[in-house]
């Protein structure tokens, strides 16, 4: 058997060659000294989906592609008769098209196993797995349904864990951390003894909800998406800190119009960000929300580590796409970083935001967005945003247009 627990790059190349030589997973596993299930899981885990056509033919995975009128380039999703057709060969081993003899003349979506791509995903996943929470979003929801109602009845966390051992497979200490991080409906205030204790000192507050959140959402994926959809409007997202441990802002910057929104948060958690987007989605509706937020670019902060909750609504409908900058590369979302300059004129660094309200934050952003910009043709972000999205959208977002001579970008604005 292999000495290494994890597959190496050479072993992945051996898997790829074996598949292309029509070898079975069992044969490949025997040659590598691995278990057959290891090879099967490796291939399934790192499938690469490619929407490519064939020689002289464009991509088309419609079930009716052969009966369509000649010369008609199908619009696929936009066509009323469109029915996705998936090759039946992909439902059984080896699950990929690497060794398929019909690959060069097939117009369906293809599944490819690439050793180099698989190894890159593995290294990215390995780095992500070494930090963050060892829990999935589904597990959080399941635990919340059990724990929160009982905490709100006045029961202690110890009593709940002892009485529900078959449903709760986490230690009390871990559950205290999850509650402290705002992952559950119940809060610290629902535990009377907990709020009387002085918080333990912590060197950081960077708990990631989804440790694999960057997979498929890297800057490379972001650039590839823009290359395929060059007219997509980009939104950049970041956090503006106040006094350490106090309230802070979530900033959302629309790059094309230089228009920025800011939302006050009590804590820098993923739950607080998700709550803001759910609120925006409810106010704006599906059509307006998807038009405003086609794609979002953010950094690797723990507050953005639950991308699925932002991308998908409660009914499972995809409403936006989230991507991440490279680690320690804030310049990759320079537009939102530069616009923070206006916020810092009003709220200096390390200044506490605990006395702020969302109404005051909206007032501040109304003044900032009404400030004319030379690169917008001496128009203000509010004017440009209103041109693209309408006055009714501005009203929903709580931003007003301030007369040019009344704009104030000093701390006195919030007093």
Coordinates of C-alpha atoms in Angstrom, one line a residue:
X1 CA 0.0 0.0 0.0
X2 CA 1.1 3.6 -0.6
X3 CA 3.0 5.2 2.3
X4 CA 1.4 8.7 1.7
X5 CA -2.2 9.3 2.8
X6 CA -2.8 12.0 0.2
X7 CA -2.4 11.4 -3.6
X8 CA 0.7 13.0 -5.1
X9 CA 0.9 14.8 -8.5
X10 CA 2.6 11.8 -10.0
X11 CA -0.2 9.6 -8.9
X12 CA -2.8 11.9 -10.3
X13 CA -0.9 11.8 -13.7
X14 CA -0.9 8.0 -13.5
X15 CA -4.7 8.1 -12.9
X16 CA -5.2 10.3 -15.9
X17 CA -3.0 8.1 -18.1
X18 CA -4.8 5.0 -16.9
X19 CA -8.2 6.4 -17.8
X20 CA -7.0 7.4 -21.2
X21 CA -5.6 3.9 -21.7
X22 CA -9.1 2.5 -20.9
X23 CA -7.9 0.9 -17.6
X24 CA -10.5 0.2 -14.9
X25 CA -10.3 2.0 -11.5
X26 CA -9.4 -1.4 -9.9
X27 CA -6.5 -1.8 -12.3
X28 CA -5.2 1.7 -11.7
X29 CA -5.6 1.2 -7.9
X30 CA -3.6 -2.0 -8.0
X31 CA -0.8 -0.3 -9.9
X32 CA -0.7 2.6 -7.4
X33 CA -1.2 0.5 -4.3
X34 CA -4.4 2.4 -3.4
X35 CA -7.9 1.4 -2.7
X36 CA -10.3 1.3 -5.7
X37 CA -12.7 3.8 -3.9
X38 CA -9.8 6.2 -3.5
X39 CA -9.4 6.4 -7.3
X40 CA -13.2 6.7 -7.9
X41 CA -13.6 9.5 -5.3
X42 CA -10.6 11.3 -6.7
X43 CA -12.0 11.4 -10.2
X44 CA -15.5 12.4 -9.1
X45 CA -14.2 15.1 -6.7
X46 CA -12.2 16.8 -9.4
X47 CA -14.4 16.6 -12.5
X48 CA -13.9 19.6 -14.8
X49 CA -17.0 20.6 -16.8
X50 CA -16.3 22.0 -20.3
X51 CA -19.0 23.4 -22.6
X52 CA -17.0 22.9 -25.8
X53 CA -18.3 21.9 -29.2
X54 CA -16.7 19.6 -31.7
X55 CA -14.7 20.1 -34.9
X56 CA -16.7 22.6 -37.0
X57 CA -19.7 22.5 -34.6
X58 CA -20.6 24.8 -31.7
X59 CA -21.5 23.6 -28.2
X60 CA -25.1 22.4 -28.0
X61 CA -26.5 20.0 -25.3
X62 CA -30.1 20.3 -26.3
X63 CA -32.0 17.0 -26.6
X64 CA -33.6 18.3 -29.8
X65 CA -30.4 19.6 -31.5
X66 CA -30.6 17.0 -34.3
X67 CA -34.2 17.8 -35.2
X68 CA -33.8 21.6 -35.1
X69 CA -34.1 23.3 -38.5
X70 CA -30.7 23.3 -40.4
X71 CA -28.5 26.3 -39.8
X72 CA -30.3 27.4 -36.6
X73 CA -27.9 28.2 -33.8
X74 CA -29.9 27.2 -30.7
X75 CA -30.2 29.8 -27.9
X76 CA -30.3 26.9 -25.4
X77 CA -31.6 28.3 -22.1
X78 CA -33.6 31.0 -23.9
X79 CA -35.3 28.5 -26.2
X80 CA -38.7 27.3 -25.0
X81 CA -38.0 23.8 -26.4
X82 CA -34.6 23.4 -24.8
X83 CA -34.1 20.2 -22.8
X84 CA -30.7 19.5 -21.4
X85 CA -29.2 16.2 -22.7
X86 CA -26.4 14.5 -20.7
X87 CA -24.4 11.6 -22.0
X88 CA -25.4 8.4 -20.3
X89 CA -21.8 7.2 -20.3
X90 CA -21.0 9.8 -17.7
X91 CA -23.3 8.1 -15.1
X92 CA -20.9 5.2 -14.8
X93 CA -17.1 4.6 -14.4
X94 CA -14.9 6.3 -15.4
X95 CA -17.4 9.3 -15.3
X96 CA -15.2 11.3 -17.8
X97 CA -14.7 11.9 -21.5
X98 CA -10.9 11.5 -21.5
X99 CA -11.0 8.1 -23.2
X100 CA -14.2 8.5 -25.2
X101 CA -13.8 7.8 -28.9
X102 CA -16.6 10.2 -29.8
X103 CA -15.1 13.2 -28.0
X104 CA -14.0 15.0 -31.1
X105 CA -17.5 14.9 -32.7
X106 CA -19.6 15.4 -29.6
X107 CA -21.3 18.8 -28.9
X108 CA -22.5 17.9 -25.4
X109 CA -21.1 19.2 -22.1
X110 CA -17.9 17.2 -21.3
X111 CA -16.5 16.0 -18.0
X112 CA -12.7 15.8 -18.0
X113 CA -10.2 14.7 -15.4
X114 CA -7.1 16.8 -15.5
X115 CA -4.2 15.8 -13.1
X116 CA -2.7 19.3 -12.9
X117 CA -6.1 20.9 -12.3
X118 CA -7.0 18.3 -9.7
X119 CA -3.7 18.8 -7.9
X120 CA -4.3 22.6 -7.8
X121 CA -7.8 22.1 -6.4
X122 CA -6.4 19.7 -3.8
X123 CA -3.7 22.2 -2.6
X124 CA -6.3 24.9 -2.4
X125 CA -8.6 22.7 -0.4
X126 CA -5.8 21.6 1.9
X127 CA -5.0 25.2 2.8
X128 CA -8.6 25.9 3.4
X129 CA -9.1 22.8 5.5
X130 CA -6.4 23.9 7.9
X131 CA -8.5 26.9 9.1
X132 CA -12.1 27.7 9.8
X133 CA -15.0 25.6 11.1
X134 CA -15.3 21.9 10.8
X135 CA -19.0 22.0 10.0
X136 CA -21.2 22.4 6.9
X137 CA -24.0 24.8 6.3
X138 CA -26.5 22.0 6.5
X139 CA -25.2 20.9 9.8
X140 CA -25.5 24.4 11.1
X141 CA -29.2 24.6 10.1
X142 CA -29.8 21.1 11.7
X143 CA -28.2 22.1 15.0
X144 CA -30.0 25.4 15.1
X145 CA -33.4 23.7 14.9
X146 CA -32.5 21.6 18.0
X147 CA -30.5 24.1 20.1
X148 CA -32.0 27.5 19.6
X149 CA -35.6 26.8 20.7
X150 CA -34.4 25.0 23.8
X151 CA -32.0 27.8 24.8
X152 CA -34.8 30.3 24.4
X153 CA -36.8 28.2 26.9
X154 CA -34.2 28.9 29.5
X155 CA -32.4 25.6 29.3
X156 CA -28.6 25.5 29.7
X157 CA -26.4 24.3 26.8
X158 CA -25.1 21.4 29.1
X159 CA -28.6 20.2 29.7
X160 CA -29.4 20.4 26.0
X161 CA -26.3 18.4 25.0
X162 CA -27.0 15.7 27.6
X163 CA -30.6 15.3 26.7
X164 CA -30.0 15.2 22.9
X165 CA -26.8 13.2 22.5
X166 CA -28.3 11.3 19.5
X167 CA -28.8 14.6 17.7
X168 CA -25.8 16.7 18.8
X169 CA -22.4 15.3 17.9
X170 CA -20.4 18.4 19.0
X171 CA -18.7 19.3 22.3
X172 CA -20.2 22.0 24.5
X173 CA -17.1 24.2 24.0
X174 CA -17.6 24.0 20.2
X175 CA -21.2 24.9 20.5
X176 CA -20.4 27.9 22.8
X177 CA -18.0 29.1 20.1
X178 CA -20.6 28.7 17.3
X179 CA -23.2 30.7 19.4
X180 CA -20.6 33.3 20.1
X181 CA -19.9 33.6 16.4
X182 CA -23.6 34.2 15.6
X183 CA -24.2 31.0 13.6
X184 CA -27.4 30.2 15.5
X185 CA -30.7 32.0 16.0
X186 CA -30.1 32.0 19.7
X187 CA -27.6 34.5 21.0
X188 CA -25.4 34.9 24.1
X189 CA -28.2 36.9 25.7
X190 CA -30.3 33.8 25.7
X191 CA -27.8 32.2 28.2
X192 CA -28.0 34.2 31.4
X193 CA -24.9 32.8 32.9
X194 CA -22.9 33.3 29.8
X195 CA -23.5 37.0 29.6
X196 CA -22.2 37.4 33.2
X197 CA -18.8 36.0 32.3
X198 CA -15.9 38.1 31.0
X199 CA -15.1 37.1 27.4
X200 CA -11.8 35.2 27.0
X201 CA -9.0 36.9 25.2
X202 CA -8.6 35.9 21.6
X203 CA -5.9 36.8 19.1
X204 CA -8.3 36.8 16.2
X205 CA -12.0 36.6 15.2
X206 CA -11.6 34.9 11.9
X207 CA -13.8 31.8 11.9
X208 CA -14.7 30.5 8.4
X209 CA -18.1 29.0 7.9
X210 CA -17.2 27.1 4.7
X211 CA -13.6 26.0 4.7
X212 CA -13.7 25.3 0.9
X213 CA -15.4 28.5 0.0
X214 CA -12.6 29.5 -2.4
X215 CA -12.9 26.4 -4.6
X216 CA -14.4 27.6 -8.0
X217 CA -14.4 31.2 -6.8
X218 CA -10.8 32.3 -7.1
X219 CA -9.6 35.3 -9.0
X220 CA -8.7 33.1 -11.9
X221 CA -12.3 31.9 -12.0
X222 CA -13.5 35.5 -11.7
X223 CA -11.3 36.6 -14.7
X224 CA -12.5 33.6 -16.7
X225 CA -16.1 34.5 -16.0
X226 CA -15.6 38.1 -17.1
X227 CA -13.9 37.0 -20.3
X228 CA -17.0 34.9 -21.2
X229 CA -19.3 37.7 -20.0
X230 CA -17.5 41.0 -20.7
X231 CA -20.5 43.2 -20.2
X232 CA -21.2 42.1 -16.6
X233 CA -21.3 44.9 -14.1
X234 CA -19.0 44.2 -11.2
X235 CA -19.7 44.8 -7.5
X236 CA -16.9 44.9 -4.9
X237 CA -17.4 44.3 -1.2
X238 CA -15.3 45.0 1.9
X239 CA -15.5 45.8 5.6
X240 CA -14.6 49.1 7.3
X241 CA -13.5 48.7 10.9
X242 CA -14.1 51.1 13.7
X243 CA -12.9 50.6 17.2
X244 CA -11.6 47.0 17.8
X245 CA -14.4 44.9 19.1
X246 CA -17.1 47.4 18.2
X247 CA -19.5 48.0 15.4
X248 CA -18.3 48.1 11.8
X249 CA -19.5 48.7 8.3
X250 CA -20.1 46.4 5.3
X251 CA -19.4 48.4 2.1
X252 CA -20.8 47.5 -1.3
X253 CA -19.3 49.3 -4.2
X254 CA -20.7 49.4 -7.8
X255 CA -17.6 49.8 -9.9
X256 CA -19.2 51.1 -13.1
X257 CA -21.1 53.9 -11.3
X258 CA -18.7 54.4 -8.3
X259 CA -21.8 54.3 -6.2
X260 CA -21.4 52.8 -2.7
X261 CA -23.6 51.4 0.0
X262 CA -22.7 50.9 3.6
X263 CA -24.4 48.8 6.3
X264 CA -23.8 48.9 10.0
X265 CA -23.1 45.6 11.7
X266 CA -22.7 44.7 15.4
X267 CA -20.1 42.0 14.8
X268 CA -17.8 41.0 11.9
X269 CA -19.5 37.6 11.2
X270 CA -20.6 35.8 8.1
X271 CA -24.2 35.7 9.6
X272 CA -24.3 39.5 9.7
X273 CA -23.3 39.8 6.0
X274 CA -25.9 37.1 5.0
X275 CA -28.6 39.0 6.9
X276 CA -27.9 42.2 5.0
X277 CA -28.1 40.4 1.6
X278 CA -31.3 38.7 2.5
X279 CA -32.8 42.0 3.6
X280 CA -31.7 43.6 0.3
X281 CA -33.1 40.7 -1.7
X282 CA -36.5 41.0 0.1
X283 CA -36.6 44.8 -0.5
X284 CA -35.4 44.7 -4.1
X285 CA -37.0 41.6 -5.5
X286 CA -35.4 39.0 -7.7
X287 CA -35.3 41.0 -11.0
X288 CA -33.8 44.1 -9.5
X289 CA -31.4 42.3 -7.2
X290 CA -30.0 40.1 -9.9
X291 CA -29.5 43.2 -12.1
X292 CA -27.7 45.1 -9.3
X293 CA -25.6 42.1 -8.1
X294 CA -24.6 39.9 -11.1
X295 CA -21.2 39.1 -9.6
X296 CA -19.4 40.2 -6.4
X297 CA -15.7 40.4 -5.7
X298 CA -14.5 40.4 -2.1
X299 CA -11.4 39.5 0.0
X300 CA -10.8 36.4 2.1
X301 CA -12.2 37.8 5.4
X302 CA -14.1 35.4 7.6
X303 CA -17.2 37.5 7.2
X304 CA -17.4 36.4 3.6
X305 CA -16.8 32.7 4.2
X306 CA -20.4 31.6 3.6
X307 CA -20.7 32.3 -0.1
X308 CA -23.6 29.9 -0.7
X309 CA -25.8 31.8 1.7
X310 CA -25.2 35.0 -0.3
X311 CA -25.4 33.4 -3.8
X312 CA -28.6 31.3 -3.2
X313 CA -32.0 32.4 -1.8
X314 CA -34.1 30.4 0.7
X315 CA -35.8 28.6 -2.2
X316 CA -32.5 27.4 -3.7
X317 CA -32.6 30.0 -6.6
X318 CA -29.2 31.4 -7.6
X319 CA -29.3 35.2 -7.3
X320 CA -25.6 36.2 -7.7
X321 CA -22.1 34.8 -8.0
X322 CA -19.3 35.5 -5.4
X323 CA -15.5 35.5 -6.1
X324 CA -12.5 36.0 -4.0
X325 CA -9.3 38.0 -4.5
X326 CA -5.9 36.3 -3.9
X327 CA -4.8 36.3 -0.3
X328 CA -3.2 39.5 0.9
X329 CA -4.1 41.3 -2.4
X330 CA -6.5 44.2 -1.6
X331 CA -5.3 46.0 -4.7
X332 CA -7.3 43.5 -6.8
X333 CA -10.5 45.3 -5.6
X334 CA -8.9 48.7 -5.7
X335 CA -12.2 50.5 -6.5
X336 CA -13.8 49.9 -3.2
X337 CA -10.6 50.4 -1.3
X338 CA -10.1 53.8 -2.8
X339 CA -13.6 54.9 -2.1
X340 CA -13.1 54.2 1.6
X341 CA -11.1 57.4 1.6
X342 CA -14.4 59.4 1.7
X343 CA -15.7 57.3 4.6
X344 CA -12.4 57.9 6.5
X345 CA -12.9 61.7 6.1
X346 CA -16.0 61.4 8.2
X347 CA -15.1 58.4 10.4
X348 CA -11.3 58.4 11.1
X349 CA -9.5 55.1 11.7
X350 CA -10.0 53.6 15.1
X351 CA -13.0 55.8 15.7
X352 CA -15.8 54.0 17.5
X353 CA -19.0 53.4 15.4
X354 CA -21.0 52.2 18.4
X355 CA -23.1 55.4 18.5
X356 CA -24.0 55.2 14.8
X357 CA -27.4 54.1 13.4
X358 CA -28.2 52.9 9.9
X359 CA -30.0 56.2 9.4
X360 CA -26.8 58.1 10.0
X361 CA -24.8 55.7 7.8
X362 CA -27.3 56.4 5.0
X363 CA -26.9 60.1 5.5
X364 CA -23.1 59.8 5.2
X365 CA -23.4 57.7 2.1
X366 CA -25.9 60.1 0.5
X367 CA -23.3 62.9 0.9
X368 CA -20.4 60.7 -0.4
X369 CA -22.4 59.5 -3.4
X370 CA -23.5 63.1 -4.3
X371 CA -19.9 64.2 -4.5
X372 CA -19.0 64.8 -8.2
X373 CA -16.2 62.8 -9.8
X374 CA -14.0 63.9 -12.6
X375 CA -13.8 60.4 -14.2
X376 CA -17.6 60.3 -14.3
X377 CA -17.7 63.4 -16.5
X378 CA -18.2 65.6 -13.5
X379 CA -21.3 63.7 -12.6
X380 CA -22.0 62.3 -9.1
X381 CA -22.3 58.5 -8.5
X382 CA -25.9 59.1 -7.5
X383 CA -26.7 60.7 -10.8
X384 CA -25.0 57.9 -12.8
X385 CA -26.6 55.2 -10.6
X386 CA -30.0 56.8 -11.0
X387 CA -29.6 56.8 -14.8
X388 CA -28.9 53.1 -14.9
X389 CA -31.2 51.8 -12.2
X390 CA -33.9 54.5 -11.6
X391 CA -34.9 56.7 -8.7
X392 CA -37.1 54.0 -7.2
X393 CA -34.1 51.8 -6.6
X394 CA -32.3 54.7 -4.8
X395 CA -35.4 55.2 -2.6
X396 CA -35.4 51.5 -1.7
X397 CA -31.7 51.7 -0.8
X398 CA -32.3 54.7 1.4
X399 CA -29.9 57.1 -0.5
X400 CA -30.9 60.7 -1.2
X401 CA -29.3 63.2 -3.6
X402 CA -27.7 66.0 -1.7
X403 CA -27.3 69.5 -3.3
X404 CA -23.7 70.1 -4.4
X405 CA -23.1 73.1 -2.1
X406 CA -24.6 71.2 0.9
X407 CA -22.2 68.3 0.8
X408 CA -20.3 67.8 4.0
X409 CA -17.4 65.3 4.3
X410 CA -16.3 66.0 7.8
X411 CA -16.9 64.2 11.2
X412 CA -19.3 66.9 12.1
X413 CA -21.8 65.4 9.6
X414 CA -22.6 62.6 12.1
X415 CA -22.9 64.9 15.1

